[in-house]
Every structure is written in C-alpha cells, then in structure tokens.
C-alpha cells in the first residue's frame, strides 16, 4: 500500500527543519533520539508535518513547513501591536506581510531591543506563560547612580501596585546603567521597578530572551531564528527539559 500524500519521511521532515542532511537525520532516528507523538521513532516512519508532534532529544522540533520565527530589534517609538489607531509604525511594518506573524509579548512604545515575531502559536504561548519563567534581560539607563541598597531591593523584590516582584538578577554595569534580568512579564515591569527604588528609566533596551541575544542586529532589522536558538527556546519553556547543552545542529 502506498503512503497517503500528506505523509513525509521523518528524515526528510527533520532535514528540512535544519537538523542536518537526511543521512544525519537517519542517524538521529536510529540512535532513538527522535519521538513522534510520544513514541520512539523508527527508520521508515512517515509523519504529517502539520500535525505530528516530533521531538529531538526531548525538545519539540519546528517541523511545520509554514512556521516562521523572526528575531526583531525594535526601535523606540514603534508600537508592538498589529494595528495602531493613531497610525504609528508597528512592529509588523518591519517584517514580511506573509506569512502573517504576531509579536510574542510586548515592549513599551519607547522600549528598544529584542522581540520575537512568529506564527508558531504553541511556542508563543509557552514563551509568554508566566509559569515557564523564561528570562528576559534588559539594559536600563536610569536617573542617578543606584547604590547597593537600591540594587538589593531590585534583586530581592519591590512592592508594585500589583504585588511584589519576584527576585531578579541585577548588576550595575557602570554609573546609571543597570543590567536587569526578570522572568515575569508584567506590564511596564522594569520601568515600575526602577521607579519604585527612585531611579526612573531614561532608556530601556531588551538584550536577551531566554538563550537568545544578538548584539549585531541593528534597530529595525530582523532575521530568522536559527535552529539552535529555537531549540534553546523550546528547551527553556519545556516542562521536561532536554539536555542542558542542546545540540548545535545548524
Ligand atoms: N519592562 C518595561 O518596563 N517595559 C518593557 O517594554 C519591557 C519590560
């Protein structure tokens, strides 16, 4: 019996997703590192890339053919919504119109830096979900030069009108410049934290999302996330994390 047209050989699907040549992907399957819908895959398996849940080393593989994942460096003054009633530029003005993507979370109008845009609903959902605790790192240029007591407060948690903030990583990079890493995603959180300790923010730039950063990406530029970056993000949001050092497959 011939296989239905929608089914592709697993090694072909993996190779297309960037895991290496078909031969390399056959080896991954033979080494039992690949599962399809929870079952260890075997050579000869075929899958429907639009519906199958394929994991490599326990990390969800981005196999659907129409999925795109962009890393965008948002300039200040650009809104993180699909449409702006006031006619301002939105983040969607900077990436291809098709396939249609949406921002993963949001940055304030005046905040700059890294933002993921994708049509991968499950990954976006996981990245935004507070329970997954994905780290977001910011450089904050503040008014004044925060002293150790203020930095300690930011680290331990500050009282905001919607409750205490979770412990954060905070380092003084230089006078008036802080590196702040949080894993919550409350509205205007970093600005409100710095306000709360008496050091309002003058400039805020997001420099990392999970294990993904790119100091060479200029404001207004975007690029596709690489497979190793996607693997790191999928690992970061996984309830059952895979190996701590994901395979660099591209
Ligand atoms: N925290 C803020 O205050 N603003 C952002 O845009 C992101 C995090």
Coordinates of N, CA and C and ligand atoms in Angstrom, one line a residue:
X1 N 0.9 -1.2 0.0 CA 0.0 0.0 0.0 C 0.9 1.3 0.0
X2 N 0.6 2.2 -0.8 CA 1.4 3.5 -0.8 C 1.0 4.4 0.3
X3 N 1.9 5.2 0.8 CA 1.6 6.1 1.9 C 0.7 7.2 1.4
X4 N -0.2 7.7 2.3 CA -1.0 8.9 1.9 C -0.1 10.1 1.5
X5 N -0.6 10.9 0.6 CA 0.3 12.0 0.1 C 0.7 13.0 1.1
X6 N 0.0 13.2 2.2 CA 0.3 14.2 3.2 C 1.5 13.8 4.1
X7 N 1.8 12.5 4.0 CA 2.9 12.0 4.9 C 4.3 12.0 4.3
X8 N 5.2 12.6 5.0 CA 6.6 12.6 4.5 C 7.5 11.8 5.4
X9 N 8.6 11.3 4.8 CA 9.5 10.5 5.5 C 10.1 11.4 6.7
X10 N 10.2 10.8 7.8 CA 10.7 11.5 9.0 C 12.0 12.2 8.8
X11 N 13.0 11.5 8.2 CA 14.3 12.1 8.0 C 14.2 13.3 7.1
X12 N 13.3 13.2 6.1 CA 13.2 14.4 5.2 C 12.6 15.6 5.9
X13 N 11.6 15.3 6.8 CA 11.0 16.4 7.6 C 12.0 17.0 8.5
X14 N 12.8 16.2 9.1 CA 13.9 16.7 10.1 C 14.9 17.5 9.3
X15 N 15.3 17.0 8.1 CA 16.4 17.6 7.3 C 15.9 19.0 6.9
X16 N 14.6 19.1 6.5 CA 14.0 20.4 6.1 C 14.0 21.4 7.2
X17 N 13.8 20.8 8.4 CA 13.8 21.7 9.6 C 15.2 22.2 10.0
X18 N 16.2 21.6 9.4 CA 17.6 22.1 9.7 C 18.4 21.2 10.6
X19 N 18.0 20.0 10.8 CA 18.7 19.1 11.7 C 19.9 18.4 11.0
X20 N 20.2 18.8 9.8 CA 21.3 18.2 9.1 C 20.8 17.5 7.8
X21 N 21.8 16.8 7.2 CA 21.4 16.1 5.9 C 20.4 14.9 6.3
X22 N 19.8 14.4 5.2 CA 18.9 13.2 5.5 C 19.6 12.1 6.2
X23 N 20.9 11.9 5.8 CA 21.7 10.8 6.4 C 21.9 11.1 7.9
X24 N 22.2 12.3 8.2 CA 22.4 12.7 9.6 C 21.1 12.5 10.4
X25 N 20.0 12.8 9.7 CA 18.7 12.7 10.4 C 18.3 11.2 10.6
X26 N 18.7 10.4 9.6 CA 18.5 8.9 9.7 C 19.3 8.4 11.0
X27 N 20.5 8.9 11.1 CA 21.3 8.5 12.3 C 20.6 8.9 13.6
X28 N 20.0 10.2 13.6 CA 19.3 10.6 14.8 C 18.2 9.6 15.2
X29 N 17.4 9.2 14.1 CA 16.3 8.3 14.3 C 16.9 6.9 14.8
X30 N 17.9 6.4 14.1 CA 18.5 5.1 14.5 C 19.0 5.2 16.0
X31 N 19.5 6.3 16.4 CA 20.0 6.5 17.8 C 18.9 6.6 18.8
X32 N 17.6 6.6 18.3 CA 16.4 6.7 19.2 C 16.3 8.0 19.9
X33 N 16.8 9.1 19.2 CA 16.7 10.4 19.8 C 15.5 11.2 19.3
X34 N 14.7 10.5 18.5 CA 13.5 11.2 17.9 C 12.3 10.5 18.4
X35 N 11.3 11.2 18.8 CA 10.0 10.6 19.1 C 8.9 11.3 18.2
X36 N 7.9 10.5 17.9 CA 6.7 11.1 17.1 C 5.5 10.8 18.0
X37 N 4.8 11.8 18.3 CA 3.7 11.8 19.2 C 3.9 10.9 20.4
X38 N 5.1 11.0 21.0 CA 5.4 10.4 22.2 C 6.1 9.0 22.1
X39 N 6.1 8.5 20.8 CA 6.7 7.1 20.6 C 8.1 7.3 20.0
X40 N 9.0 6.4 20.4 CA 10.3 6.5 19.8 C 10.2 6.1 18.3
X41 N 10.7 7.0 17.5 CA 10.6 6.8 16.0 C 11.5 5.7 15.5
X42 N 11.1 5.1 14.4 CA 12.0 4.1 13.8 C 12.2 4.5 12.3
X43 N 13.3 4.0 11.8 CA 13.6 4.3 10.4 C 12.4 3.8 9.5
X44 N 12.0 4.7 8.6 CA 10.9 4.3 7.7 C 9.6 5.0 8.2
X45 N 9.6 5.6 9.4 CA 8.4 6.3 9.8 C 8.1 7.5 8.9
X46 N 6.8 7.7 8.7 CA 6.3 8.9 7.9 C 5.4 9.7 8.8
X47 N 5.5 11.0 8.7 CA 4.6 11.9 9.5 C 3.9 12.9 8.7
X48 N 2.9 13.5 9.2 CA 2.2 14.6 8.6 C 2.8 15.8 9.4
X49 N 3.7 16.6 8.7 CA 4.4 17.7 9.4 C 3.5 18.8 10.0
X50 N 2.3 18.9 9.5 CA 1.4 19.9 10.0 C 0.7 19.5 11.3
X51 N 0.7 18.2 11.6 CA 0.0 17.7 12.8 C 0.9 16.9 13.8
X52 N 2.0 16.3 13.3 CA 2.7 15.4 14.2 C 3.5 16.2 15.2
X53 N 3.6 15.7 16.4 CA 4.5 16.3 17.4 C 5.8 15.5 17.4
X54 N 6.8 16.1 16.9 CA 8.1 15.4 16.7 C 9.1 16.1 17.7
X55 N 9.7 15.3 18.5 CA 10.7 15.8 19.4 C 12.1 15.2 19.1
X56 N 13.1 16.0 19.3 CA 14.5 15.5 19.1 C 15.2 15.8 20.5
X57 N 15.7 14.7 21.0 CA 16.3 14.9 22.4 C 15.4 15.5 23.4
X58 N 14.1 15.2 23.2 CA 13.1 15.7 24.2 C 12.6 17.1 24.0
X59 N 13.1 17.7 22.9 CA 12.7 19.1 22.6 C 11.9 19.2 21.3
X60 N 10.8 19.8 21.4 CA 9.9 19.9 20.3 C 10.6 20.5 19.0
X61 N 10.4 19.8 17.9 CA 11.1 20.2 16.7 C 10.2 21.1 15.8
X62 N 10.7 22.2 15.3 CA 9.8 23.1 14.5 C 9.7 22.6 13.1
X63 N 8.8 21.6 12.8 CA 8.8 20.9 11.5 C 7.7 21.4 10.6
X64 N 6.7 22.1 11.1 CA 5.7 22.6 10.2 C 6.2 23.5 9.2
X65 N 5.9 23.3 7.9 CA 6.6 24.0 6.8 C 6.3 25.5 6.8
X66 N 5.2 25.9 7.2 CA 4.8 27.3 7.1 C 5.2 28.1 8.3
X67 N 5.9 27.5 9.3 CA 6.3 28.3 10.5 C 7.4 29.2 10.2
X68 N 7.3 30.4 10.7 CA 8.5 31.4 10.7 C 8.7 31.9 12.1
X69 N 9.9 32.2 12.4 CA 10.3 32.8 13.7 C 11.3 33.8 13.5
X70 N 10.9 35.1 13.7 CA 11.8 36.2 13.5 C 12.3 36.8 14.8
X71 N 13.6 37.2 14.8 CA 14.1 37.9 15.9 C 14.2 39.4 15.4
X72 N 13.6 40.3 16.1 CA 13.5 41.7 15.6 C 14.1 42.6 16.7
X73 N 14.8 43.6 16.2 CA 15.3 44.6 17.1 C 14.4 45.9 17.0
X74 N 13.5 46.0 18.0 CA 12.5 47.1 17.9 C 13.2 48.4 18.2
X75 N 13.0 49.4 17.3 CA 13.4 50.8 17.7 C 12.5 51.4 18.6
X76 N 12.9 52.5 19.3 CA 11.9 53.2 20.2 C 10.9 53.9 19.3
X77 N 9.7 54.1 19.8 CA 8.7 54.8 19.0 C 7.9 53.9 18.1
X78 N 8.1 52.6 18.2 CA 7.4 51.7 17.3 C 6.4 50.9 18.3
X79 N 5.2 50.7 17.9 CA 4.2 50.0 18.8 C 4.2 48.5 18.5
X80 N 4.0 47.8 19.6 CA 4.1 46.3 19.5 C 2.6 45.8 19.3
X81 N 1.9 46.4 18.4 CA 0.6 45.8 18.1 C 0.4 45.6 16.6
X82 N -0.6 44.9 16.2 CA -0.7 44.6 14.8 C -1.2 45.9 14.1
X83 N -2.0 46.7 14.7 CA -2.6 47.9 14.1 C -2.6 49.0 15.1
X84 N -2.3 50.2 14.7 CA -2.3 51.3 15.6 C -3.3 52.4 15.2
X85 N -4.3 52.6 16.0 CA -5.4 53.6 15.6 C -4.8 54.9 15.3
X86 N -3.7 55.3 16.0 CA -3.1 56.6 15.7 C -2.1 56.6 14.5
X87 N -2.1 55.5 13.8 CA -1.3 55.4 12.6 C 0.2 55.4 12.7
X88 N 0.7 55.0 14.0 CA 2.1 55.0 14.2 C 2.7 53.7 13.6
X89 N 4.0 53.6 13.3 CA 4.6 52.4 12.8 C 4.4 51.3 13.8
X90 N 4.1 50.1 13.3 CA 4.0 48.9 14.2 C 5.2 48.0 13.9
X91 N 5.4 47.0 14.8 CA 6.5 46.1 14.5 C 6.3 45.3 13.3
X92 N 5.0 45.1 12.9 CA 4.7 44.3 11.7 C 5.1 45.0 10.4
X93 N 5.3 46.3 10.5 CA 5.8 47.1 9.3 C 7.2 46.7 8.9
X94 N 7.9 46.0 9.8 CA 9.3 45.7 9.6 C 9.6 44.3 9.0
X95 N 8.6 43.4 9.0 CA 8.8 42.1 8.6 C 7.9 41.7 7.4
X96 N 8.1 40.6 6.7 CA 7.3 40.3 5.6 C 5.8 40.2 6.0
X97 N 4.9 40.6 5.1 CA 3.5 40.6 5.4 C 2.9 39.2 5.4
X98 N 3.5 38.3 4.6 CA 3.1 36.9 4.7 C 4.3 36.0 4.9
X99 N 4.2 34.9 5.6 CA 3.0 34.5 6.4 C 2.8 35.5 7.5
X100 N 1.6 35.7 7.9 CA 1.2 36.6 8.9 C 1.8 36.2 10.3
X101 N 2.5 37.1 11.0 CA 3.1 36.8 12.3 C 2.5 37.7 13.3
X102 N 2.8 37.4 14.6 CA 2.4 38.3 15.7 C 3.5 38.4 16.7
X103 N 3.6 39.5 17.4 CA 4.7 39.6 18.4 C 4.4 38.7 19.6
X104 N 5.5 38.2 20.2 CA 5.5 37.3 21.4 C 5.6 38.3 22.6
X105 N 4.6 38.6 23.2 CA 4.6 39.6 24.3 C 4.7 41.0 23.7
X106 N 5.1 42.0 24.6 CA 5.2 43.3 24.0 C 6.3 44.1 24.7
X107 N 6.8 45.1 24.0 CA 7.7 46.1 24.5 C 6.9 47.4 24.5
X108 N 7.1 48.2 25.5 CA 6.5 49.6 25.5 C 6.9 50.4 24.3
X109 N 6.2 51.4 24.0 CA 6.4 52.3 22.8 C 7.9 52.7 22.8
X110 N 8.4 53.1 24.0 CA 9.8 53.7 24.0 C 10.9 52.7 24.3
X111 N 10.5 51.4 24.6 CA 11.5 50.4 24.8 C 12.0 49.9 23.5
X112 N 13.3 49.6 23.5 CA 14.0 49.1 22.3 C 14.4 47.7 22.6
X113 N 14.8 47.0 21.5 CA 15.5 45.7 21.7 C 14.7 44.5 21.1
X114 N 15.1 43.4 21.6 CA 14.7 42.1 21.0 C 13.3 41.7 21.3
X115 N 12.6 41.3 20.2 CA 11.3 40.9 20.2 C 11.1 39.7 19.2
X116 N 10.4 38.7 19.6 CA 10.2 37.6 18.7 C 8.9 37.8 18.0
X117 N 8.9 37.6 16.7 CA 7.6 37.6 15.9 C 7.5 36.3 15.3
X118 N 6.3 35.7 15.4 CA 6.2 34.3 14.8 C 4.7 34.0 14.5
X119 N 4.5 32.9 13.8 CA 3.1 32.4 13.6 C 3.0 31.0 14.3
X120 N 4.0 30.7 15.2 CA 4.1 29.5 15.9 C 3.3 29.7 17.3
X121 N 2.0 29.4 17.2 CA 1.1 29.7 18.4 C 1.6 29.0 19.6
X122 N 1.8 27.7 19.6 CA 2.2 27.0 20.8 C 3.5 27.5 21.4
X123 N 4.5 27.8 20.6 CA 5.8 28.3 21.2 C 5.5 29.7 21.8
X124 N 4.8 30.5 21.1 CA 4.5 31.9 21.6 C 3.7 31.8 22.9
X125 N 2.8 30.9 23.0 CA 2.0 30.7 24.2 C 2.9 30.4 25.4
X126 N 3.8 29.4 25.1 CA 4.7 28.9 26.2 C 5.7 30.0 26.6
X127 N 6.2 30.8 25.6 CA 7.2 31.8 25.9 C 6.6 32.9 26.8
X128 N 5.3 33.1 26.6 CA 4.6 34.2 27.3 C 4.1 33.8 28.6
X129 N 3.9 32.4 28.8 CA 3.2 32.0 30.0 C 4.1 32.2 31.2
X130 N 3.6 32.9 32.3 CA 4.4 33.2 33.4 C 5.0 31.9 34.1
X131 N 4.3 30.8 34.0 CA 4.8 29.6 34.7 C 6.0 29.1 34.1
X132 N 6.3 29.4 32.8 CA 7.5 28.9 32.2 C 8.8 29.7 32.6
X133 N 8.6 30.9 33.1 CA 9.7 31.7 33.7 C 10.8 31.9 32.7
X134 N 10.6 32.2 31.5 CA 11.7 32.5 30.5 C 12.3 33.8 30.9
X135 N 13.6 33.8 31.0 CA 14.4 35.1 31.4 C 14.3 36.1 30.3
X136 N 14.2 37.3 30.7 CA 14.3 38.5 29.7 C 15.3 39.4 30.4
X137 N 16.3 39.8 29.6 CA 17.4 40.6 30.1 C 17.3 42.0 29.5
X138 N 17.5 43.0 30.3 CA 17.4 44.4 29.8 C 18.6 45.2 30.3
X139 N 19.0 46.2 29.5 CA 19.9 47.2 29.9 C 19.1 48.5 30.2
X140 N 19.2 49.0 31.4 CA 18.4 50.1 31.8 C 19.3 51.3 32.2
X141 N 19.1 52.4 31.4 CA 19.9 53.6 31.8 C 18.9 54.4 32.7
X142 N 19.4 54.7 33.9 CA 18.4 55.3 34.8 C 18.9 56.7 35.3
X143 N 18.0 57.4 35.9 CA 18.4 58.7 36.5 C 19.1 58.4 37.8
X144 N 20.2 59.1 38.0 CA 21.0 58.9 39.2 C 21.9 57.6 39.1
X145 N 22.6 57.4 40.2 CA 23.5 56.2 40.2 C 23.1 55.3 41.4
X146 N 22.4 54.2 41.0 CA 21.8 53.3 42.1 C 22.9 52.8 43.0
X147 N 22.6 52.9 44.3 CA 23.5 52.5 45.4 C 23.2 51.0 45.7
X148 N 24.0 50.4 46.5 CA 23.8 49.0 46.8 C 22.4 48.7 47.4
X149 N 21.9 49.6 48.2 CA 20.6 49.3 48.8 C 19.5 49.2 47.8
X150 N 19.5 50.1 46.8 CA 18.5 50.1 45.7 C 18.7 48.8 44.9
X151 N 19.9 48.5 44.6 CA 20.1 47.3 43.8 C 19.7 46.0 44.6
X152 N 19.9 46.0 45.9 CA 19.5 44.9 46.7 C 17.9 44.8 46.6
X153 N 17.2 45.9 46.7 CA 15.8 45.9 46.7 C 15.3 45.3 45.3
X154 N 15.9 45.8 44.3 CA 15.5 45.3 42.9 C 15.7 43.8 42.9
X155 N 16.8 43.3 43.4 CA 17.1 41.9 43.4 C 16.1 41.1 44.2
X156 N 15.8 41.6 45.4 CA 15.0 40.8 46.3 C 13.5 40.9 46.0
X157 N 13.1 42.0 45.4 CA 11.7 42.2 45.1 C 11.2 43.5 45.6
X158 N 10.5 44.2 44.8 CA 9.9 45.5 45.2 C 8.4 45.5 45.1
X159 N 7.8 46.3 46.0 CA 6.3 46.3 46.1 C 5.8 47.2 44.9
X160 N 5.0 46.6 44.0 CA 4.3 47.4 43.0 C 2.9 47.3 43.3
X161 N 2.1 48.1 42.6 CA 0.6 48.1 42.9 C -0.1 46.8 42.6
X162 N 0.6 46.0 41.8 CA 0.0 44.6 41.5 C 0.8 43.5 42.2
X163 N 1.5 43.9 43.3 CA 2.2 42.9 44.2 C 3.7 43.0 44.1
X164 N 4.3 42.2 44.9 CA 5.8 42.2 45.0 C 6.3 41.5 43.7
X165 N 7.5 42.0 43.2 CA 8.1 41.4 42.1 C 8.9 40.2 42.6
X166 N 9.1 39.2 41.7 CA 9.9 38.0 42.0 C 11.4 38.5 42.1
X167 N 12.2 37.7 42.7 CA 13.7 38.0 42.7 C 14.2 38.2 41.3
X168 N 15.0 39.2 41.1 CA 15.6 39.5 39.8 C 17.1 39.5 39.9
X169 N 17.7 39.3 38.7 CA 19.2 39.4 38.7 C 19.5 40.9 38.3
X170 N 20.3 41.6 39.1 CA 20.5 43.0 38.8 C 22.0 43.2 39.0
X171 N 22.6 43.8 38.0 CA 24.0 44.2 38.1 C 24.2 45.6 37.7
X172 N 25.1 46.4 38.4 CA 25.4 47.7 38.0 C 26.6 47.6 37.0
X173 N 26.3 48.0 35.7 CA 27.3 47.9 34.7 C 28.2 49.0 34.7
X174 N 27.7 50.2 34.9 CA 28.5 51.4 35.1 C 27.6 52.5 35.7
X175 N 28.1 53.7 35.9 CA 27.3 54.7 36.5 C 25.9 54.8 35.7
X176 N 24.8 54.7 36.4 CA 23.5 54.9 35.9 C 23.1 53.8 34.9
X177 N 23.8 52.8 34.8 CA 23.5 51.7 33.8 C 23.3 50.4 34.6
X178 N 22.1 49.8 34.5 CA 21.9 48.5 35.2 C 21.6 47.4 34.2
X179 N 22.0 46.2 34.4 CA 21.6 45.0 33.7 C 20.6 44.3 34.6
X180 N 19.3 44.2 34.1 CA 18.3 43.6 34.9 C 17.7 42.4 34.2
X181 N 17.6 41.3 34.9 CA 17.0 40.1 34.3 C 15.8 39.7 35.1
X182 N 14.7 39.6 34.4 CA 13.5 39.2 35.1 C 12.9 38.0 34.4
X183 N 12.0 37.3 35.1 CA 11.3 36.1 34.4 C 9.8 36.2 34.5
X184 N 9.4 37.5 34.9 CA 7.9 37.7 34.9 C 7.7 38.6 33.7
X185 N 6.4 38.8 33.4 CA 6.1 39.7 32.2 C 5.0 40.6 32.5
X186 N 5.1 41.3 33.6 CA 4.1 42.3 34.0 C 4.2 43.6 33.2
X187 N 3.1 44.2 33.1 CA 3.1 45.5 32.3 C 4.1 46.5 32.8
X188 N 4.9 47.0 32.0 CA 5.9 48.0 32.3 C 6.7 47.7 33.5
X189 N 7.0 46.4 33.7 CA 7.6 46.0 34.9 C 8.9 46.6 35.3
X190 N 9.8 46.6 34.3 CA 11.2 47.1 34.7 C 11.1 48.6 35.0
X191 N 10.3 49.3 34.2 CA 10.2 50.8 34.5 C 9.6 51.0 35.9
X192 N 8.6 50.2 36.2 CA 7.9 50.4 37.5 C 8.9 50.0 38.6
X193 N 9.7 48.9 38.4 CA 10.6 48.5 39.4 C 11.6 49.7 39.7
X194 N 12.1 50.2 38.6 CA 13.2 51.3 38.8 C 12.5 52.5 39.4
X195 N 11.3 52.9 39.0 CA 10.6 54.0 39.6 C 10.5 53.8 41.1
X196 N 10.2 52.5 41.5 CA 9.9 52.2 42.9 C 11.2 52.4 43.8
X197 N 12.4 52.3 43.2 CA 13.6 52.5 44.0 C 14.2 53.8 43.8
X198 N 13.4 54.7 43.1 CA 13.8 56.1 43.0 C 14.8 56.4 41.8
X199 N 14.8 55.5 40.8 CA 15.7 55.7 39.7 C 14.9 55.5 38.4
X200 N 14.1 56.5 38.0 CA 13.3 56.3 36.8 C 14.2 56.0 35.6
X201 N 13.6 55.3 34.6 CA 14.4 54.8 33.5 C 14.4 55.9 32.4
X202 N 15.6 56.2 31.8 CA 15.7 57.1 30.7 C 15.7 56.3 29.4
X203 N 16.3 55.1 29.4 CA 16.4 54.3 28.2 C 16.4 52.9 28.6
X204 N 15.5 52.1 27.9 CA 15.4 50.7 28.2 C 15.6 49.8 26.9
X205 N 16.5 48.9 27.0 CA 16.8 48.0 25.8 C 16.7 46.6 26.3
X206 N 15.9 45.7 25.6 CA 15.9 44.3 25.9 C 17.0 43.7 25.1
X207 N 17.9 42.9 25.8 CA 19.1 42.4 25.1 C 19.1 40.9 25.0
X208 N 18.2 40.2 25.7 CA 18.2 38.7 25.6 C 16.8 38.2 26.0
X209 N 16.4 37.2 25.3 CA 15.1 36.4 25.6 C 15.5 35.0 25.7
X210 N 15.4 34.4 26.9 CA 15.9 33.1 27.1 C 17.4 33.0 26.7
X211 N 17.8 32.1 25.9 CA 19.2 32.0 25.5 C 19.4 32.7 24.2
X212 N 18.6 33.6 23.8 CA 18.7 34.3 22.5 C 19.0 35.8 22.6
X213 N 20.2 36.1 22.1 CA 20.6 37.5 22.1 C 21.3 37.8 20.7
X214 N 21.4 39.1 20.4 CA 22.1 39.4 19.1 C 22.6 40.8 19.1
X215 N 23.8 41.1 19.6 CA 24.3 42.4 19.7 C 24.5 43.1 18.3
X216 N 24.6 42.2 17.2 CA 24.9 42.8 15.9 C 23.6 43.2 15.1
X217 N 22.4 42.8 15.6 CA 21.2 43.1 15.0 C 20.8 44.6 15.2
X218 N 20.7 45.4 14.2 CA 20.5 46.8 14.4 C 19.1 47.1 14.6
X219 N 18.7 48.3 15.2 CA 17.3 48.6 15.4 C 16.6 48.7 14.0
X220 N 15.5 48.1 13.9 CA 14.7 48.0 12.7 C 15.0 46.8 11.9
X221 N 16.1 46.0 12.2 CA 16.4 44.8 11.5 C 15.8 43.6 12.1
X222 N 15.6 42.6 11.3 CA 15.1 41.3 11.8 C 15.9 40.2 11.1
X223 N 15.8 39.0 11.6 CA 16.4 37.8 11.0 C 15.6 36.6 11.5
X224 N 15.8 35.5 10.8 CA 15.1 34.3 11.2 C 15.9 33.7 12.4
X225 N 15.2 33.2 13.4 CA 15.9 32.4 14.5 C 16.5 31.2 13.9
X226 N 17.7 30.8 14.3 CA 18.4 29.6 13.9 C 17.8 28.4 14.6
X227 N 18.0 27.2 14.1 CA 17.5 26.0 14.8 C 18.1 25.9 16.2
X228 N 19.4 26.1 16.4 CA 19.9 26.1 17.8 C 19.2 27.1 18.7
X229 N 18.9 28.3 18.2 CA 18.2 29.2 19.1 C 16.8 28.7 19.4
X230 N 16.1 28.2 18.3 CA 14.8 27.7 18.6 C 14.8 26.5 19.6
X231 N 15.9 25.7 19.4 CA 16.0 24.6 20.4 C 16.2 25.1 21.8
X232 N 17.0 26.1 21.9 CA 17.2 26.7 23.3 C 15.9 27.2 23.8
X233 N 15.1 27.9 23.0 CA 13.9 28.5 23.5 C 12.9 27.4 23.9
X234 N 12.8 26.3 23.0 CA 11.9 25.2 23.3 C 12.4 24.5 24.6
X235 N 13.7 24.4 24.8 CA 14.2 23.8 26.0 C 13.8 24.6 27.2
X236 N 13.9 26.0 27.1 CA 13.6 26.9 28.2 C 12.2 26.8 28.6
X237 N 11.3 26.5 27.7 CA 9.9 26.5 28.1 C 9.4 25.1 28.3
X238 N 10.2 24.1 28.1 CA 9.8 22.7 28.3 C 9.6 22.4 29.8
X239 N 8.5 21.7 30.1 CA 8.3 21.2 31.4 C 9.3 20.1 31.8
X240 N 9.7 19.4 30.7 CA 10.6 18.3 30.9 C 11.8 18.6 30.1
X241 N 12.7 19.5 30.6 CA 13.8 20.0 29.8 C 14.7 18.9 29.3
X242 N 15.1 19.1 28.1 CA 16.0 18.1 27.4 C 17.5 18.3 28.0
X243 N 18.5 17.9 27.2 CA 19.9 18.1 27.7 C 20.2 19.5 27.9
X244 N 21.0 19.8 28.9 CA 21.2 21.2 29.3 C 22.0 21.9 28.2
X245 N 22.8 21.2 27.4 CA 23.6 21.8 26.3 C 22.9 21.2 25.0
X246 N 21.9 22.0 24.5 CA 21.3 21.5 23.3 C 22.3 21.3 22.1
X247 N 22.0 20.3 21.3 CA 22.9 20.0 20.2 C 22.9 21.2 19.2
X248 N 24.0 21.6 18.8 CA 24.1 22.7 17.8 C 24.0 22.0 16.4
X249 N 22.8 22.1 15.8 CA 22.6 21.2 14.6 C 22.7 22.0 13.3
X250 N 22.9 23.3 13.4 CA 22.9 24.1 12.1 C 24.3 24.7 11.9
Ligands
LIG1 N1 9.6 46.3 31.2 C1 9.2 47.5 30.9 O1 9.0 48.3 31.8 N2 8.9 47.8 29.6 C2 9.1 46.9 28.6 O2 8.9 47.3 27.5 C3 9.5 45.6 28.9 C4 9.7 45.3 30.2

